[in-house]
Amino acid sequence: MPVPKAILKEQLQQLTKTELVEMVLKLSSKRYNYEYLLVNYLDPEGGEQTLYEEAKENIDQLSEKEYKGRTIQHQLAKKLNACTKRIKEFTVETKSKKLEADLILYVLELQFAQPAKVFGARFSGYDYKVALLLKKLISLVTKKLHPDYFVDYQDEINDFLNKIHHTSNRINTVYDLPSEISN
């Protein structure tokens, strides 16, 4: 049962500043607590950007890591799952849809930098996962972001759509994606 805020506030006021600092440091050792403190109290203006840079570095590390799998597509699917998980962790405390879209775009750029032959495999699920991430980016750009940002993403998204439709259009998720996005 949670402690009422009034009681907690009274108990916290009885602590010394040193004890409070020690408590905050211990709490901030957990990543979510640290992110919350950073975004809401320590650096309200630049905290989200800092978390974005950290997430981008983590994605780079995940991209360099070797994953087990029968084929290159299975390995890439596992790598993409790890990157997608890191994006979800990033969005827990950050409310900036622009930074979320930038992070998704960054991960998709890494995927489409692969040779075209990695797409179109029958049973890997890689194409499906890339299509889902692309669908999420399209949704963010067209529905959640201010219309002025649309132009910033349009060319790259259309390029991704063109590539994925030419390599793996047999999957329903890919088939259901638009051939291009426009105003």
PDB file of C-alpha atoms in Angstrom:
ATOM      1  CA  MET A   1       0.000   0.000   0.000  1.00  0.00           C
ATOM      2  CA  PRO A   2       1.512   3.346  -1.026  1.00  0.00           C
ATOM      3  CA  VAL A   3       2.355   5.917   1.627  1.00  0.00           C
ATOM      4  CA  PRO A   4       0.260   9.112   1.373  1.00  0.00           C
ATOM      5  CA  LYS A   5       2.243  12.051  -0.025  1.00  0.00           C
ATOM      6  CA  ALA A   6       1.653  14.213   3.055  1.00  0.00           C
ATOM      7  CA  ILE A   7       3.239  11.623   5.352  1.00  0.00           C
ATOM      8  CA  LEU A   8       6.144  11.066   2.953  1.00  0.00           C
ATOM      9  CA  LYS A   9       6.727  14.814   2.629  1.00  0.00           C
ATOM     10  CA  GLU A  10       6.811  15.192   6.408  1.00  0.00           C
ATOM     11  CA  GLN A  11       9.276  12.309   6.753  1.00  0.00           C
ATOM     12  CA  LEU A  12      11.539  13.703   4.008  1.00  0.00           C
ATOM     13  CA  GLN A  13      11.616  17.140   5.648  1.00  0.00           C
ATOM     14  CA  GLN A  14      13.042  15.542   8.781  1.00  0.00           C
ATOM     15  CA  LEU A  15      16.082  14.250   6.861  1.00  0.00           C
ATOM     16  CA  THR A  16      19.284  16.245   6.588  1.00  0.00           C
ATOM     17  CA  LYS A  17      20.531  17.537   3.247  1.00  0.00           C
ATOM     18  CA  THR A  18      23.353  14.967   3.291  1.00  0.00           C
ATOM     19  CA  GLU A  19      20.881  12.141   3.831  1.00  0.00           C
ATOM     20  CA  LEU A  20      18.682  13.433   0.994  1.00  0.00           C
ATOM     21  CA  VAL A  21      21.669  13.679  -1.381  1.00  0.00           C
ATOM     22  CA  GLU A  22      22.720  10.146  -0.459  1.00  0.00           C
ATOM     23  CA  MET A  23      19.168   8.883  -1.044  1.00  0.00           C
ATOM     24  CA  VAL A  24      18.900  10.581  -4.456  1.00  0.00           C
ATOM     25  CA  LEU A  25      22.283   9.186  -5.502  1.00  0.00           C
ATOM     26  CA  LYS A  26      21.217   5.681  -4.529  1.00  0.00           C
ATOM     27  CA  LEU A  27      17.909   6.037  -6.368  1.00  0.00           C
ATOM     28  CA  SER A  28      19.622   7.443  -9.455  1.00  0.00           C
ATOM     29  CA  SER A  29      21.731   4.315  -9.806  1.00  0.00           C
ATOM     30  CA  LYS A  30      18.672   2.787 -11.480  1.00  0.00           C
ATOM     31  CA  ARG A  31      18.525   4.028 -15.074  1.00  0.00           C
ATOM     32  CA  TYR A  32      14.837   4.971 -15.079  1.00  0.00           C
ATOM     33  CA  ASN A  33      15.224   7.030 -11.909  1.00  0.00           C
ATOM     34  CA  TYR A  34      18.289   8.743 -13.356  1.00  0.00           C
ATOM     35  CA  GLU A  35      16.432   9.541 -16.575  1.00  0.00           C
ATOM     36  CA  TYR A  36      13.474  10.918 -14.637  1.00  0.00           C
ATOM     37  CA  LEU A  37      15.728  13.146 -12.512  1.00  0.00           C
ATOM     38  CA  LEU A  38      17.680  14.315 -15.552  1.00  0.00           C
ATOM     39  CA  VAL A  39      14.655  15.219 -17.672  1.00  0.00           C
ATOM     40  CA  ASN A  40      12.530  16.747 -14.898  1.00  0.00           C
ATOM     41  CA  TYR A  41      14.977  18.347 -12.456  1.00  0.00           C
ATOM     42  CA  LEU A  42      18.678  18.326 -13.343  1.00  0.00           C
ATOM     43  CA  ASP A  43      18.519  19.420 -16.995  1.00  0.00           C
ATOM     44  CA  PRO A  44      14.945  20.141 -18.133  1.00  0.00           C
ATOM     45  CA  GLU A  45      16.066  21.832 -21.380  1.00  0.00           C
ATOM     46  CA  GLY A  46      18.797  19.465 -22.549  1.00  0.00           C
ATOM     47  CA  GLY A  47      18.036  16.267 -20.658  1.00  0.00           C
ATOM     48  CA  GLU A  48      16.088  14.631 -23.465  1.00  0.00           C
ATOM     49  CA  GLN A  49      18.863  15.435 -25.943  1.00  0.00           C
ATOM     50  CA  THR A  50      21.409  13.875 -23.579  1.00  0.00           C
ATOM     51  CA  LEU A  51      19.292  10.733 -23.314  1.00  0.00           C
ATOM     52  CA  TYR A  52      18.960  10.685 -27.114  1.00  0.00           C
ATOM     53  CA  GLU A  53      22.744  10.773 -27.529  1.00  0.00           C
ATOM     54  CA  GLU A  54      23.133   7.982 -24.947  1.00  0.00           C
ATOM     55  CA  ALA A  55      20.502   5.872 -26.718  1.00  0.00           C
ATOM     56  CA  LYS A  56      22.217   6.428 -30.066  1.00  0.00           C
ATOM     57  CA  GLU A  57      25.543   5.287 -28.587  1.00  0.00           C
ATOM     58  CA  ASN A  58      23.839   2.198 -27.136  1.00  0.00           C
ATOM     59  CA  ILE A  59      22.328   1.397 -30.537  1.00  0.00           C
ATOM     60  CA  ASP A  60      25.765   1.697 -32.125  1.00  0.00           C
ATOM     61  CA  GLN A  61      27.111  -0.762 -29.541  1.00  0.00           C
ATOM     62  CA  LEU A  62      24.197  -3.140 -30.189  1.00  0.00           C
ATOM     63  CA  SER A  63      24.841  -2.906 -33.935  1.00  0.00           C
ATOM     64  CA  GLU A  64      28.468  -3.934 -33.511  1.00  0.00           C
ATOM     65  CA  LYS A  65      27.583  -6.895 -31.311  1.00  0.00           C
ATOM     66  CA  GLU A  66      27.422 -10.377 -32.850  1.00  0.00           C
ATOM     67  CA  TYR A  67      24.109 -12.232 -32.529  1.00  0.00           C
ATOM     68  CA  LYS A  68      23.523 -15.943 -32.952  1.00  0.00           C
ATOM     69  CA  GLY A  69      21.228 -17.184 -35.684  1.00  0.00           C
ATOM     70  CA  ARG A  70      21.007 -19.730 -38.493  1.00  0.00           C
ATOM     71  CA  THR A  71      21.157 -17.095 -41.216  1.00  0.00           C
ATOM     72  CA  ILE A  72      22.225 -13.487 -41.521  1.00  0.00           C
ATOM     73  CA  GLN A  73      18.551 -12.507 -41.524  1.00  0.00           C
ATOM     74  CA  HIS A  74      17.948 -14.262 -38.196  1.00  0.00           C
ATOM     75  CA  GLN A  75      20.974 -12.481 -36.730  1.00  0.00           C
ATOM     76  CA  LEU A  76      19.784  -9.133 -38.072  1.00  0.00           C
ATOM     77  CA  ALA A  77      16.289  -9.757 -36.684  1.00  0.00           C
ATOM     78  CA  LYS A  78      17.749 -10.313 -33.210  1.00  0.00           C
ATOM     79  CA  LYS A  79      19.875  -7.193 -33.559  1.00  0.00           C
ATOM     80  CA  LEU A  80      16.814  -5.211 -34.643  1.00  0.00           C
ATOM     81  CA  ASN A  81      14.856  -6.540 -31.651  1.00  0.00           C
ATOM     82  CA  ALA A  82      17.584  -5.283 -29.318  1.00  0.00           C
ATOM     83  CA  CYS A  83      17.580  -1.862 -30.992  1.00  0.00           C
ATOM     84  CA  THR A  84      13.787  -1.658 -30.832  1.00  0.00           C
ATOM     85  CA  LYS A  85      13.892  -2.530 -27.142  1.00  0.00           C
ATOM     86  CA  ARG A  86      16.381   0.311 -26.566  1.00  0.00           C
ATOM     87  CA  ILE A  87      14.069   2.720 -28.415  1.00  0.00           C
ATOM     88  CA  LYS A  88      11.201   1.700 -26.111  1.00  0.00           C
ATOM     89  CA  GLU A  89      13.412   2.301 -23.074  1.00  0.00           C
ATOM     90  CA  PHE A  90      14.259   5.743 -24.443  1.00  0.00           C
ATOM     91  CA  THR A  91      10.585   6.688 -24.806  1.00  0.00           C
ATOM     92  CA  VAL A  92       9.743   5.864 -21.167  1.00  0.00           C
ATOM     93  CA  GLU A  93      10.921   9.226 -19.821  1.00  0.00           C
ATOM     94  CA  THR A  94      11.269  11.299 -22.969  1.00  0.00           C
ATOM     95  CA  LYS A  95       8.091  12.718 -24.384  1.00  0.00           C
ATOM     96  CA  SER A  96       9.692  14.221 -27.493  1.00  0.00           C
ATOM     97  CA  LYS A  97       8.186  12.518 -30.528  1.00  0.00           C
ATOM     98  CA  LYS A  98      10.778  14.269 -32.710  1.00  0.00           C
ATOM     99  CA  LEU A  99      13.670  12.588 -30.875  1.00  0.00           C
ATOM    100  CA  GLU A 100      11.837   9.264 -30.969  1.00  0.00           C
ATOM    101  CA  ALA A 101      11.365   9.633 -34.730  1.00  0.00           C
ATOM    102  CA  ASP A 102      15.048  10.551 -35.120  1.00  0.00           C
ATOM    103  CA  LEU A 103      16.085   7.435 -33.192  1.00  0.00           C
ATOM    104  CA  ILE A 104      13.811   5.171 -35.260  1.00  0.00           C
ATOM    105  CA  LEU A 105      15.125   6.796 -38.432  1.00  0.00           C
ATOM    106  CA  TYR A 106      18.687   6.138 -37.264  1.00  0.00           C
ATOM    107  CA  VAL A 107      17.941   2.439 -36.671  1.00  0.00           C
ATOM    108  CA  LEU A 108      16.213   2.151 -40.060  1.00  0.00           C
ATOM    109  CA  GLU A 109      19.185   3.785 -41.776  1.00  0.00           C
ATOM    110  CA  LEU A 110      21.371   1.059 -40.264  1.00  0.00           C
ATOM    111  CA  GLN A 111      18.983  -1.616 -41.559  1.00  0.00           C
ATOM    112  CA  PHE A 112      18.755  -0.232 -45.079  1.00  0.00           C
ATOM    113  CA  ALA A 113      22.531   0.167 -45.229  1.00  0.00           C
ATOM    114  CA  GLN A 114      22.627  -3.653 -45.391  1.00  0.00           C
ATOM    115  CA  PRO A 115      22.903  -5.231 -48.837  1.00  0.00           C
ATOM    116  CA  ALA A 116      19.525  -5.570 -50.563  1.00  0.00           C
ATOM    117  CA  LYS A 117      19.862  -9.376 -50.601  1.00  0.00           C
ATOM    118  CA  VAL A 118      19.190  -9.569 -46.825  1.00  0.00           C
ATOM    119  CA  PHE A 119      15.588  -8.623 -47.565  1.00  0.00           C
ATOM    120  CA  GLY A 120      13.199 -11.077 -49.123  1.00  0.00           C
ATOM    121  CA  ALA A 121      14.179 -14.189 -47.138  1.00  0.00           C
ATOM    122  CA  ARG A 122      11.262 -16.555 -46.643  1.00  0.00           C
ATOM    123  CA  PHE A 123      11.293 -17.430 -42.947  1.00  0.00           C
ATOM    124  CA  SER A 124      13.490 -15.012 -41.028  1.00  0.00           C
ATOM    125  CA  GLY A 125      10.963 -12.390 -39.919  1.00  0.00           C
ATOM    126  CA  TYR A 126      13.534  -9.668 -40.541  1.00  0.00           C
ATOM    127  CA  ASP A 127      11.535  -7.959 -43.294  1.00  0.00           C
ATOM    128  CA  TYR A 128       8.454  -8.011 -41.084  1.00  0.00           C
ATOM    129  CA  LYS A 129      10.298  -6.348 -38.187  1.00  0.00           C
ATOM    130  CA  VAL A 130      11.799  -3.683 -40.447  1.00  0.00           C
ATOM    131  CA  ALA A 131       8.345  -3.032 -41.926  1.00  0.00           C
ATOM    132  CA  LEU A 132       6.835  -2.646 -38.444  1.00  0.00           C
ATOM    133  CA  LEU A 133       9.502  -0.128 -37.461  1.00  0.00           C
ATOM    134  CA  LEU A 134       9.000   1.757 -40.728  1.00  0.00           C
ATOM    135  CA  LYS A 135       5.237   1.754 -40.137  1.00  0.00           C
ATOM    136  CA  LYS A 136       5.808   3.230 -36.671  1.00  0.00           C
ATOM    137  CA  LEU A 137       8.024   5.969 -38.126  1.00  0.00           C
ATOM    138  CA  ILE A 138       5.404   6.811 -40.754  1.00  0.00           C
ATOM    139  CA  SER A 139       2.736   7.008 -38.048  1.00  0.00           C
ATOM    140  CA  LEU A 140       4.894   9.283 -35.899  1.00  0.00           C
ATOM    141  CA  VAL A 141       5.743  11.599 -38.770  1.00  0.00           C
ATOM    142  CA  THR A 142       2.248  11.831 -40.239  1.00  0.00           C
ATOM    143  CA  LYS A 143       0.142  11.836 -37.054  1.00  0.00           C
ATOM    144  CA  LYS A 144       2.162  12.838 -33.988  1.00  0.00           C
ATOM    145  CA  LEU A 145       4.682  15.409 -35.228  1.00  0.00           C
ATOM    146  CA  HIS A 146       3.999  18.948 -36.317  1.00  0.00           C
ATOM    147  CA  PRO A 147       3.387  19.075 -40.103  1.00  0.00           C
ATOM    148  CA  ASP A 148       6.510  21.215 -40.589  1.00  0.00           C
ATOM    149  CA  TYR A 149       8.682  18.197 -39.739  1.00  0.00           C
ATOM    150  CA  PHE A 150       7.109  16.121 -42.509  1.00  0.00           C
ATOM    151  CA  VAL A 151       9.486  17.478 -45.159  1.00  0.00           C
ATOM    152  CA  ASP A 152      12.522  16.512 -43.048  1.00  0.00           C
ATOM    153  CA  TYR A 153      11.553  12.836 -43.124  1.00  0.00           C
ATOM    154  CA  GLN A 154       9.644  12.444 -46.387  1.00  0.00           C
ATOM    155  CA  ASP A 155      12.525  11.689 -48.769  1.00  0.00           C
ATOM    156  CA  GLU A 156      14.185   9.120 -46.533  1.00  0.00           C
ATOM    157  CA  ILE A 157      10.918   7.362 -45.722  1.00  0.00           C
ATOM    158  CA  ASN A 158       9.998   7.214 -49.411  1.00  0.00           C
ATOM    159  CA  ASP A 159      13.439   5.780 -50.177  1.00  0.00           C
ATOM    160  CA  PHE A 160      12.956   3.104 -47.477  1.00  0.00           C
ATOM    161  CA  LEU A 161       9.479   2.306 -48.804  1.00  0.00           C
ATOM    162  CA  ASN A 162      10.797   1.938 -52.332  1.00  0.00           C
ATOM    163  CA  LYS A 163      13.564  -0.432 -51.222  1.00  0.00           C
ATOM    164  CA  ILE A 164      11.377  -2.625 -49.045  1.00  0.00           C
ATOM    165  CA  HIS A 165       8.592  -2.877 -51.650  1.00  0.00           C
ATOM    166  CA  HIS A 166      11.090  -3.973 -54.285  1.00  0.00           C
ATOM    167  CA  THR A 167      12.649  -6.684 -52.120  1.00  0.00           C
ATOM    168  CA  SER A 168       9.910  -8.174 -49.955  1.00  0.00           C
ATOM    169  CA  ASN A 169       6.445  -7.179 -51.098  1.00  0.00           C
ATOM    170  CA  ARG A 170       5.083 -10.696 -50.534  1.00  0.00           C
ATOM    171  CA  ILE A 171       4.691 -10.043 -46.770  1.00  0.00           C
ATOM    172  CA  ASN A 172       1.314  -8.533 -45.889  1.00  0.00           C
ATOM    173  CA  THR A 173       2.831  -5.972 -43.517  1.00  0.00           C
ATOM    174  CA  VAL A 174       5.109  -4.712 -46.292  1.00  0.00           C
ATOM    175  CA  TYR A 175       2.354  -4.947 -48.898  1.00  0.00           C
ATOM    176  CA  ASP A 176       0.069  -2.811 -46.698  1.00  0.00           C
ATOM    177  CA  LEU A 177       2.639  -0.022 -46.411  1.00  0.00           C
ATOM    178  CA  PRO A 178       2.054   2.900 -48.751  1.00  0.00           C
ATOM    179  CA  SER A 179       4.218   3.111 -51.844  1.00  0.00           C
ATOM    180  CA  GLU A 180       5.157   6.636 -50.771  1.00  0.00           C
ATOM    181  CA  ILE A 181       4.075   9.327 -48.334  1.00  0.00           C
ATOM    182  CA  SER A 182       3.139  12.822 -49.401  1.00  0.00           C
ATOM    183  CA  ASN A 183       1.272  15.833 -48.027  1.00  0.00           C
TER     184      ASN A 183
END
